[in-house]
Short mmCIF file of C-alpha atoms and ligand atoms in Angstrom, two decimals:
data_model
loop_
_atom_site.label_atom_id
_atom_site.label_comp_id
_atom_site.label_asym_id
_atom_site.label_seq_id
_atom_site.Cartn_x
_atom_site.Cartn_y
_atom_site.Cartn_z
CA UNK A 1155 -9.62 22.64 -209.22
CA UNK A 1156 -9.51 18.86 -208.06
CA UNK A 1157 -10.01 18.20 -204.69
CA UNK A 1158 -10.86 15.42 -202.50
CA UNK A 1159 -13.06 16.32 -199.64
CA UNK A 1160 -14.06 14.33 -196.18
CA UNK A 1161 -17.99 14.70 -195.78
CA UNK A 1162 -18.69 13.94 -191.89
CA UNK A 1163 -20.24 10.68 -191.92
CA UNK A 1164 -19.08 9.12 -195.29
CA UNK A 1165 -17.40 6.53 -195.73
CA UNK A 1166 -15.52 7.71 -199.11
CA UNK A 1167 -13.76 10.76 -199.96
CA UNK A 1168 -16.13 12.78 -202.32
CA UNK A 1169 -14.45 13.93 -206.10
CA UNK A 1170 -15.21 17.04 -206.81
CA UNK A 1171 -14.48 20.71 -208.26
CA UNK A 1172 -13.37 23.61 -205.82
CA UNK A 1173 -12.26 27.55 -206.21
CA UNK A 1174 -9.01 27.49 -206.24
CA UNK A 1175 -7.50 28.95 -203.03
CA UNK A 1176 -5.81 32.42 -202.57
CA UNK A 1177 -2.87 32.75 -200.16
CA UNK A 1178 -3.12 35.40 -197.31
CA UNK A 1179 -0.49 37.95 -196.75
CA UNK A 1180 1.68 35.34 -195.11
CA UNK A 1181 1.12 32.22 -197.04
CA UNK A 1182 2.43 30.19 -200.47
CA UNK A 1183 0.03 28.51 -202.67
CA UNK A 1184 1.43 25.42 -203.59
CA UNK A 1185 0.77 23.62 -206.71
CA UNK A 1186 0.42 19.59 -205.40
CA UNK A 1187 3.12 17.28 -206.87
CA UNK A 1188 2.19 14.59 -204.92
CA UNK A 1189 0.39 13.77 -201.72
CA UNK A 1190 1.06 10.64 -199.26
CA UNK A 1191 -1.89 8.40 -198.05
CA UNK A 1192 -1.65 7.75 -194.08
CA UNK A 1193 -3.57 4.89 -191.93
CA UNK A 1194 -4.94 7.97 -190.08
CA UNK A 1195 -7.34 8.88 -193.03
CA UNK A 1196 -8.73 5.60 -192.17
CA UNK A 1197 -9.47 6.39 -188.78
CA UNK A 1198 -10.86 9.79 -189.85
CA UNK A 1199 -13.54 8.08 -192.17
CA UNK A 1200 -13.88 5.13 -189.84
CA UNK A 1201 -15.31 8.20 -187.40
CA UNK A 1202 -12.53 7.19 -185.20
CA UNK A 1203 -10.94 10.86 -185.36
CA UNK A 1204 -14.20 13.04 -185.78
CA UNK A 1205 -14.06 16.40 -187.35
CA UNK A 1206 -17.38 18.42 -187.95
CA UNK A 1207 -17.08 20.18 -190.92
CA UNK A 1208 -15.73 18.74 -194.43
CA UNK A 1209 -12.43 19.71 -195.79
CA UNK A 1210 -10.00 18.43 -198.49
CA UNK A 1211 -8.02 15.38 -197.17
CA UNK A 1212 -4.36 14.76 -197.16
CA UNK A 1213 -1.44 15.44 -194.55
CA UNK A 1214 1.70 14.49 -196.17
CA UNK A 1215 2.20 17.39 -199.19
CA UNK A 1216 4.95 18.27 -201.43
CA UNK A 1217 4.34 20.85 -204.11
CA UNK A 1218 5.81 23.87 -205.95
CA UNK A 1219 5.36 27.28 -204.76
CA UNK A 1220 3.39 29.32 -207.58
CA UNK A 1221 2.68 32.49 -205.53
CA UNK A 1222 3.45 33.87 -202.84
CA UNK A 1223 1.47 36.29 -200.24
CA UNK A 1224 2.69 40.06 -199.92
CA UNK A 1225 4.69 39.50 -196.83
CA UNK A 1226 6.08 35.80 -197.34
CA UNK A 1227 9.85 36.53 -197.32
CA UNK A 1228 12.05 36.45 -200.51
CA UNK A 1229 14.20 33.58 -199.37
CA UNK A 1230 10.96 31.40 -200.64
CA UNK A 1231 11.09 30.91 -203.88
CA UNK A 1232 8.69 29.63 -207.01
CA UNK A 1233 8.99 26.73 -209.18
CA UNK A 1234 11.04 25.16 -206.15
CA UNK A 1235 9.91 21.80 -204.45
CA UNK A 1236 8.75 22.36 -200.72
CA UNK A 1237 7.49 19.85 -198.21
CA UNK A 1238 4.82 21.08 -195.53
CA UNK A 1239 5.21 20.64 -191.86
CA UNK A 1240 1.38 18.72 -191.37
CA UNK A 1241 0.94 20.04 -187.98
CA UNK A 1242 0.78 23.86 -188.92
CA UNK A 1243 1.71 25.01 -185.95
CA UNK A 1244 0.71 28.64 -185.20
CA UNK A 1245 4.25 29.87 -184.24
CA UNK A 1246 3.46 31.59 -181.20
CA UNK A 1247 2.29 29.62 -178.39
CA UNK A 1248 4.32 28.39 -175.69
CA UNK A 1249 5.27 24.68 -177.49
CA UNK A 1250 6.05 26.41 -180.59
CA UNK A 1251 8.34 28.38 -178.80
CA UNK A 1252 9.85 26.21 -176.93
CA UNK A 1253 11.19 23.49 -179.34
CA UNK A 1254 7.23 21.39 -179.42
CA UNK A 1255 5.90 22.97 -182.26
CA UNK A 1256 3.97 19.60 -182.90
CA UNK A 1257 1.94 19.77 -179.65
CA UNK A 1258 1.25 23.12 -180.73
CA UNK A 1259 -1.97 24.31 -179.39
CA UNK A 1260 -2.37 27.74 -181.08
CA UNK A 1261 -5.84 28.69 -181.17
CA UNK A 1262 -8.12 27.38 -183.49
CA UNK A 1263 -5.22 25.49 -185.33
CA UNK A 1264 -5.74 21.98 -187.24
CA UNK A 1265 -3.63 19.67 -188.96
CA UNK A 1266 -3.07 20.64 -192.67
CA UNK A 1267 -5.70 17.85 -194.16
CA UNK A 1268 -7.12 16.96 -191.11
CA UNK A 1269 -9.58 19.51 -190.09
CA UNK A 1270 -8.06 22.40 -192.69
CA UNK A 1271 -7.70 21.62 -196.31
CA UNK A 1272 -4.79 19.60 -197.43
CA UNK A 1273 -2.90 18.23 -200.51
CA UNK A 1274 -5.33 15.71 -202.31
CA UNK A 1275 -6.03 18.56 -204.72
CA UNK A 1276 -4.56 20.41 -207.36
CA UNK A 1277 -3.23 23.27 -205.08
CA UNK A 1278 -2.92 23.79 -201.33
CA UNK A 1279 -2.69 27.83 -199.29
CA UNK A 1280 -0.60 27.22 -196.37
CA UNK A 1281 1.36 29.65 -194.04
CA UNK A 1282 4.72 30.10 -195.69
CA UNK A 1283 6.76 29.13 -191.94
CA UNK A 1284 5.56 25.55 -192.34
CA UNK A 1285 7.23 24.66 -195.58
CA UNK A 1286 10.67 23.25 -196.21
CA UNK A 1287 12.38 23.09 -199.52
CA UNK A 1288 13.05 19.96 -200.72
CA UNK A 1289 16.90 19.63 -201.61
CA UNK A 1290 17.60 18.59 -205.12
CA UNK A 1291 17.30 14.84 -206.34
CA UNK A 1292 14.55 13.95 -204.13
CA UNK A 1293 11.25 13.33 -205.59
CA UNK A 1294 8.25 14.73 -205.09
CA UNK A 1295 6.82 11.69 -204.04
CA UNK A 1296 9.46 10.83 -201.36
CA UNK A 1297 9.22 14.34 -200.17
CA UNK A 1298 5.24 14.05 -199.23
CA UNK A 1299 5.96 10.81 -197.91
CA UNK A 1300 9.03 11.68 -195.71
CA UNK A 1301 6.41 14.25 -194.07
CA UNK A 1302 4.98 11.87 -191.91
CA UNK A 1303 6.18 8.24 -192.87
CA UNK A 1304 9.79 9.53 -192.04
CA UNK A 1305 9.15 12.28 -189.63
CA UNK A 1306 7.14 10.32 -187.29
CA UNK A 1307 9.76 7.68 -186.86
CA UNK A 1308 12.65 10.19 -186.75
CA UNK A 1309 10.76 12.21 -184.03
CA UNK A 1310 9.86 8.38 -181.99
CA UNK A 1311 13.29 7.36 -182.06
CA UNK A 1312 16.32 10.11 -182.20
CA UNK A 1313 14.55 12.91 -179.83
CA UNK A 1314 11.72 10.86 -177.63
CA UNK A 1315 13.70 7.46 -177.66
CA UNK A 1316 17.44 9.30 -177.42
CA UNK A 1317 19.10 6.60 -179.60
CA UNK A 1318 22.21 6.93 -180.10
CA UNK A 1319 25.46 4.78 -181.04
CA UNK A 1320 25.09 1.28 -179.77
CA UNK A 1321 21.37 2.12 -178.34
CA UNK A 1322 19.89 -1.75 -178.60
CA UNK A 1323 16.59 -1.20 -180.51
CA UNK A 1324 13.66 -3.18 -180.71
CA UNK A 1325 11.60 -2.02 -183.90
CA UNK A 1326 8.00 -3.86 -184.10
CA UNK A 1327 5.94 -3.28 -187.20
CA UNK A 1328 7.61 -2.84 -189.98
CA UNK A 1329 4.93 -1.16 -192.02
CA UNK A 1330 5.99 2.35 -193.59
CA UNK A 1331 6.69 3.59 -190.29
CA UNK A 1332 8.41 0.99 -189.08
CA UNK A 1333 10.51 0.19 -191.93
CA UNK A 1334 11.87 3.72 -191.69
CA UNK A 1335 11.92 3.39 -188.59
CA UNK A 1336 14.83 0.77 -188.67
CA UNK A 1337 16.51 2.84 -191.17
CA UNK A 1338 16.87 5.81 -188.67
CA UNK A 1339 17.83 3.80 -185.74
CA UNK A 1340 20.60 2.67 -187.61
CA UNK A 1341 21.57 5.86 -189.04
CA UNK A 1342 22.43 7.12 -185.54
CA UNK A 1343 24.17 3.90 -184.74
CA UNK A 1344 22.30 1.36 -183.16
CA UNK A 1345 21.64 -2.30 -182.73
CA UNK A 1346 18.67 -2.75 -184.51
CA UNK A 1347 15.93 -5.70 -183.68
CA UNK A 1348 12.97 -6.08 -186.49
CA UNK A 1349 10.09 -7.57 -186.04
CA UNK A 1350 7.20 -7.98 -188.03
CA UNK A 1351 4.86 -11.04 -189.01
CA UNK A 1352 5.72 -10.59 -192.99
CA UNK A 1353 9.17 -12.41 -193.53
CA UNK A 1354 9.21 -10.26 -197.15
CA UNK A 1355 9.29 -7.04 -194.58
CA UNK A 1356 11.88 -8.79 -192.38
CA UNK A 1357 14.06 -9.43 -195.52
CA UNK A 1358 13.61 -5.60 -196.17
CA UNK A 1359 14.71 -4.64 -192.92
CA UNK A 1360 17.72 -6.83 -193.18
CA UNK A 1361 18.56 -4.93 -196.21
CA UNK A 1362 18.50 -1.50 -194.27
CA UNK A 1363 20.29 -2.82 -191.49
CA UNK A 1364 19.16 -4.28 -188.83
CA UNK A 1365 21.27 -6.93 -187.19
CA UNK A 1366 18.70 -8.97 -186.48
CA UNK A 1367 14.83 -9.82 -187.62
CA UNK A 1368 12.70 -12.28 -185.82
CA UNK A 1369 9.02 -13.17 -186.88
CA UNK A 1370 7.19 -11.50 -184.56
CA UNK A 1371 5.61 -15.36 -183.52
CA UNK A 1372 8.75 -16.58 -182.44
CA UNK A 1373 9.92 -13.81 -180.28
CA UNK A 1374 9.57 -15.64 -177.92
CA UNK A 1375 12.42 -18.41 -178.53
CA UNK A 1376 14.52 -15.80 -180.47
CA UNK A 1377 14.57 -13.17 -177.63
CA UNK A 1378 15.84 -12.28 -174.47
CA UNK A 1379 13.69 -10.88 -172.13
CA UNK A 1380 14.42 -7.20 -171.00
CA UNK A 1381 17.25 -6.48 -173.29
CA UNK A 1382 16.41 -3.80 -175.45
CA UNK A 1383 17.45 -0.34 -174.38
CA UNK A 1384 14.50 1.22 -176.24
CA UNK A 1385 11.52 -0.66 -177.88
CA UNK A 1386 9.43 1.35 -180.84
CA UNK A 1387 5.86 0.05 -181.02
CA UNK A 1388 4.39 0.67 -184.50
CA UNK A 1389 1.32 -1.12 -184.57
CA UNK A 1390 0.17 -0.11 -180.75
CA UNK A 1391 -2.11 -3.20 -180.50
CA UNK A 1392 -2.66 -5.75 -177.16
CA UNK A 1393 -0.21 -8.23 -178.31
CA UNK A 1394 2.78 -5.60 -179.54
CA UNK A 1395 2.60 -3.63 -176.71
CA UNK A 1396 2.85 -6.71 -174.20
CA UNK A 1397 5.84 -7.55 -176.16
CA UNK A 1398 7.15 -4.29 -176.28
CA UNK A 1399 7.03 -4.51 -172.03
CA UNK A 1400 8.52 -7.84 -172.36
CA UNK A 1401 11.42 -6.74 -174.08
CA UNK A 1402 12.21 -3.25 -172.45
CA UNK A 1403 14.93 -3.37 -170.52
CA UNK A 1404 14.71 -2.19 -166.77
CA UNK A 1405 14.98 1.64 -167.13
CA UNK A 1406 14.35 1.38 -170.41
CA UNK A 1407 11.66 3.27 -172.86
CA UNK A 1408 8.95 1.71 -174.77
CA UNK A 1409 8.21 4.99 -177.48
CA UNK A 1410 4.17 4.17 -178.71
CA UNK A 1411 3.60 5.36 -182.27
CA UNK A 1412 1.31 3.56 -183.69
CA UNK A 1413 -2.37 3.96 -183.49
CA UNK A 1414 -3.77 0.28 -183.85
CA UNK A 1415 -6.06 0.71 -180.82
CA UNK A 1416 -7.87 2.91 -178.48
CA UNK A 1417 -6.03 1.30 -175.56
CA UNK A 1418 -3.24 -0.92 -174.77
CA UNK A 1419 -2.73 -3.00 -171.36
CA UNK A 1420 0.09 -1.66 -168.92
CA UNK A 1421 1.41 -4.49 -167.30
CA UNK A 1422 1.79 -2.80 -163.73
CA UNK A 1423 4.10 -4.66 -161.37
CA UNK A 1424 6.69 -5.15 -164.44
CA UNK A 1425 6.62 -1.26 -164.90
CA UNK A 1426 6.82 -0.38 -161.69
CA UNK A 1427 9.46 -2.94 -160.82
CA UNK A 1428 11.86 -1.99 -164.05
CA UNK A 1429 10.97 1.70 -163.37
CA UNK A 1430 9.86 1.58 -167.41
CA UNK A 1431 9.38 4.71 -169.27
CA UNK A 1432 6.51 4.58 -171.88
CA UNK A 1433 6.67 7.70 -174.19
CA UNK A 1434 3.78 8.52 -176.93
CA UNK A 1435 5.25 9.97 -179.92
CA UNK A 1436 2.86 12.28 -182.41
CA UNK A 1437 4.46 13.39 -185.64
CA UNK A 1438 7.39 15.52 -185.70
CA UNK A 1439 8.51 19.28 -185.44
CA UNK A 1440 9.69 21.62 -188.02
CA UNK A 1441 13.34 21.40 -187.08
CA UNK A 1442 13.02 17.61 -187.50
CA UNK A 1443 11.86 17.98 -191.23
CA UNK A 1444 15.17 19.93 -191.78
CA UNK A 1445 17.10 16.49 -190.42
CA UNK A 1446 14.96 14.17 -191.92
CA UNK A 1447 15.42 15.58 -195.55
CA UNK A 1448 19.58 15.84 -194.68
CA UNK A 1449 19.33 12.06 -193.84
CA UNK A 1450 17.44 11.49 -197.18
CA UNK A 1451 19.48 13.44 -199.11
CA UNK A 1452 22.38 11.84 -198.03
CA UNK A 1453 21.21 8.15 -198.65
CA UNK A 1454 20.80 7.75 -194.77
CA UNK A 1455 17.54 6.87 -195.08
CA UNK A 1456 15.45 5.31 -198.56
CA UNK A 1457 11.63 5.94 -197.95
CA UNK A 1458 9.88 2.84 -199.91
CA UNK A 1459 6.79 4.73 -202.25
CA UNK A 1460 4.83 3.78 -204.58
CA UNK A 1461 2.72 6.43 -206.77
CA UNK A 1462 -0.91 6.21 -208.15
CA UNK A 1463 -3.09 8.91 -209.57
CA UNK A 1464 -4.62 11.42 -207.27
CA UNK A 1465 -8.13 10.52 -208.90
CA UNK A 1466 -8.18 6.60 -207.86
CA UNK A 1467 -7.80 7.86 -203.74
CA UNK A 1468 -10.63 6.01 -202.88
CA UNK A 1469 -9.44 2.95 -204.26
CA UNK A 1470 -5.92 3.31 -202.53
CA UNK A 1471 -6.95 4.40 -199.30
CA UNK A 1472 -9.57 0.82 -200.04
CA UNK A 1473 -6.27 -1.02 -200.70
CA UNK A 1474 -4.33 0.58 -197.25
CA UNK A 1475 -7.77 -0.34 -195.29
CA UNK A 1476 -6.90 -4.14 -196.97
CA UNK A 1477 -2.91 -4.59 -195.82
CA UNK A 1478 -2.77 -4.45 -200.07
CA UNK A 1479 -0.21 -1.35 -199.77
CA UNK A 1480 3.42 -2.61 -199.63
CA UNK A 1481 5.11 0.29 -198.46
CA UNK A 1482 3.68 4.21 -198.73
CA UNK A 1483 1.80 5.26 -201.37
CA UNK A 1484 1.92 8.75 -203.19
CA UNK A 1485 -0.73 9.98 -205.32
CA UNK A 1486 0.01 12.43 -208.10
CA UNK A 1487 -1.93 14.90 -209.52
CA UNK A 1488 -2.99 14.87 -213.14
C1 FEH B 197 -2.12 12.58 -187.56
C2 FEH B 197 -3.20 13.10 -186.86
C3 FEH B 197 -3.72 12.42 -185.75
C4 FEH B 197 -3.12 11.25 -185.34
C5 FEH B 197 -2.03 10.73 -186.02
C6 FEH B 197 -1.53 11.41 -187.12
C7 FEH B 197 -0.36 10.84 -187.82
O1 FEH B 197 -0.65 10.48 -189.13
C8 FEH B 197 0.76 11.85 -187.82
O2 FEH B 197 1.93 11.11 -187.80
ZN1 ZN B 198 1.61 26.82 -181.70
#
């Protein structure tokens, strides 16, 4: 079968021909309908997040279960649509128990295509607990996406930044993330502040809600200083994370979600002083993927995606590296 595979040390994902995999006792082989592309493959080939070994790239996965292993239970069923949970947790440790399966730190356990193999491939073995049907009239290709590009967000701003009704919420970066990001904020009711440096994103924003976008250059005029109730950083550069502290309110939470640099200053007598509460947020948990697709379902929340075949990934993940991707991209099997 197809597969894309990370080789330690290159630069490009290489195109080749692999077995096709056979599901253990307690797994489903999916067959790939389509497969998000994520800023973190980026960082993976940029050697930023080293793994030693190669594997088959690609952490947001949506596919149709074609078999199942002997002891995968009959509620799972073929020819349906399922979206996998990327952080495979193991199901047993103490955070899977205990509500964290994300920070799951089951022995020996990776991310499903980053470290194990993932979805850009014609099929994908994973263990059956970690998929979660798709409900009817979403797409395949909003489904992969949602696994990350909406889960992250949802996970960042309902259960680490407890927004709720009337919650005022600062959103900056309005990327894929982001831009869902508003869209869940204001599905649970807030106030919702966009920012971004694209005035076509800011229009978009608009669109799903929020009360109020500001180029993220004049913040400064536009703004009031410690207002915001909770502040979502989706870029997690120098400059958005000094705003972010800028804009918290005293006793307020800055959630950090976005990966655009090994460090970020903490501006200490301002944090200390407003007692500020600065909360990383990685990916989601399995319960959350339940939610997330509800919210989609419903109309809550409209992922933006754009598809492209499976076979051009290089070029795509070329085009992401550029700022050339609008919104998420899917890539689809042929
Ligand atoms: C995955 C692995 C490591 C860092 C960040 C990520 C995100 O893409 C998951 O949301
Ligand atoms: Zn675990």
């Amino acid at each position: 079968m197809f597969a894309a595979r990370y080789v330690p040390g290159e630069k490009k994902l290489l195109l080749t021909d692999v077995p096709k995999p056979k599901p253990g006792p307690r797994d489903v082989l999916l067959k790939i309908r389509a497969a998000g592309i994520c800023h973190s493959d980026l960082h993976v080939l940029a050697g930023e997040v080293p793994f030693p070994n190669s594997f088959t790239m690609g952490h947001e996965a949506c596919g149709e279960v074609v078999e199942k292993g002997s002891d995968v239970t009959s509620e799972i069923k073929t020819g349906v649509l399922y979206a996998v949970h990327g952080p495979n947790p193991c199901g047993d440790c103490t955070y899977c128990r205990t509500g964290f399966d994300n920070l799951c730190n089951g022995p020996g356990r990776t991310f499903v295509g980053l470290g194990q193999d993932g979805a850009y491939a014609d099929y994908l073995v994973v263990p059956a607990r970690n998929i979660v049907e798709v409900p009817p009239g979403i797409s395949p290709e909003i489904a992969a996406v949602a696994t990350d590009a909406v889960l992250t967000p949802y996970h960042a701003i309902k259960s680490l930044g407890e927004v709720k009704t009337n919650s005022k919420v600062l959103v900056i970066g309005l990327g894929g993330l982001g831009m869902n990001g508003v869209q869940v904020a204001v599905a649970l009711g807030a106030k919702v502040t966009a920012t971004d440096l694209k005035s076509s994103a800011l229009d978009l924003a608009k669109e799903f809600g929020a009360s109020e976008v500001v180029n993220s250059k004049e913040m400064d005029n536009k703004l009031k200083p410690a207002s915001f109730d909770v502040v979502v950083d989706f870029v997690g550069r120098d400059s958005t994370f000094t705003q972010a502290q800028t804009y918290v309110r005293p006793g307020g939470t800055i959630v950090l979600v976005g990966l655009g640099s090994a460090q970020v200053p903490v501006l200490t007598a301002p944090m200390i002083t407003y007692q500020v509460r600065v909360q990383g947020a990685f990916w989601g948990t399995h319960q959350e993927m339940h939610e997330i697709f509800q919210l989609i379902a419903e109309g809550k929340i409209k992922p933006q995606v754009e598809t492209a075949p499976m076979k051009d990934v290089n070029h795509w993940l070329e085009e992401l590296e550029a700022g050339r991707v609008k919104s998420r991209m899917a890539l689809l099997p042929s």
